[in-house]
């Protein structure tokens, strides 16, 4: 089955003033749409892969035929990353995290502020295009990483809990070259309920193995 562009879960202008409507429209309707279209075009050469989810393809890129591996990595990554991105933002979002993700952040980084600083630093220092992530490790711990291009942590055996897009298309119209300013403002639209949901999904998938197992 062909992969489909999910609708934006709110209006283009809903994240104003943090993210302007024009950026949202171009980002969703043009950039994300192109990743979906190009992923489907690549998979036409290997129709047996149409039954796999984009996540499953990215989880084991070495099993993807070499002639489309790069296209799947870039466009499958673009599709999965943006599908998450729209959902982990919402109008009137932001504030302090609560629940299990707040506990994990405090335990791992000391405080929410320390986590934000580390995440923003990862985004600011990612050279060129890429993403900053909070990712879950197989041992149940969490860490901040960045990836280039549309690479998703899932391809490194990590679970993407939340990620911010630091491609210029995500911020340039409003913030120009001021990526750190975009990174700092982005926290105002984070949907912590959705981040918590993803964290819980990570924890249930990566419960540390029981002793003796
Ligand atoms: Mn993007």
Short mmCIF file of N, CA and C in Angstrom, two decimals, residues 1 43 52 58 86 130 136 190:
data_model
loop_
_atom_site.label_atom_id
_atom_site.label_comp_id
_atom_site.label_asym_id
_atom_site.label_seq_id
_atom_site.Cartn_x
_atom_site.Cartn_y
_atom_site.Cartn_z
N UNK A 1 0.84 -1.20 0.00
CA UNK A 1 0.00 0.00 0.00
C UNK A 1 0.88 1.25 0.00
N UNK A 43 9.83 2.74 -3.90
CA UNK A 43 9.31 1.40 -3.58
C UNK A 43 8.66 0.73 -4.78
N UNK A 52 5.58 -3.13 4.09
CA UNK A 52 6.32 -2.78 5.32
C UNK A 52 6.04 -1.33 5.71
N UNK A 58 13.22 1.59 7.94
CA UNK A 58 14.34 2.35 8.52
C UNK A 58 15.06 1.56 9.60
N UNK A 86 4.77 16.89 13.45
CA UNK A 86 3.48 17.61 13.53
C UNK A 86 2.76 17.27 14.83
N UNK A 130 19.54 18.66 9.54
CA UNK A 130 19.41 17.50 10.40
C UNK A 130 18.38 17.71 11.48
N UNK A 136 15.57 7.10 23.04
CA UNK A 136 15.64 6.04 24.04
C UNK A 136 16.64 4.97 23.62
N UNK A 190 5.70 22.75 22.10
CA UNK A 190 5.84 21.30 22.33
C UNK A 190 4.57 20.73 22.97
#
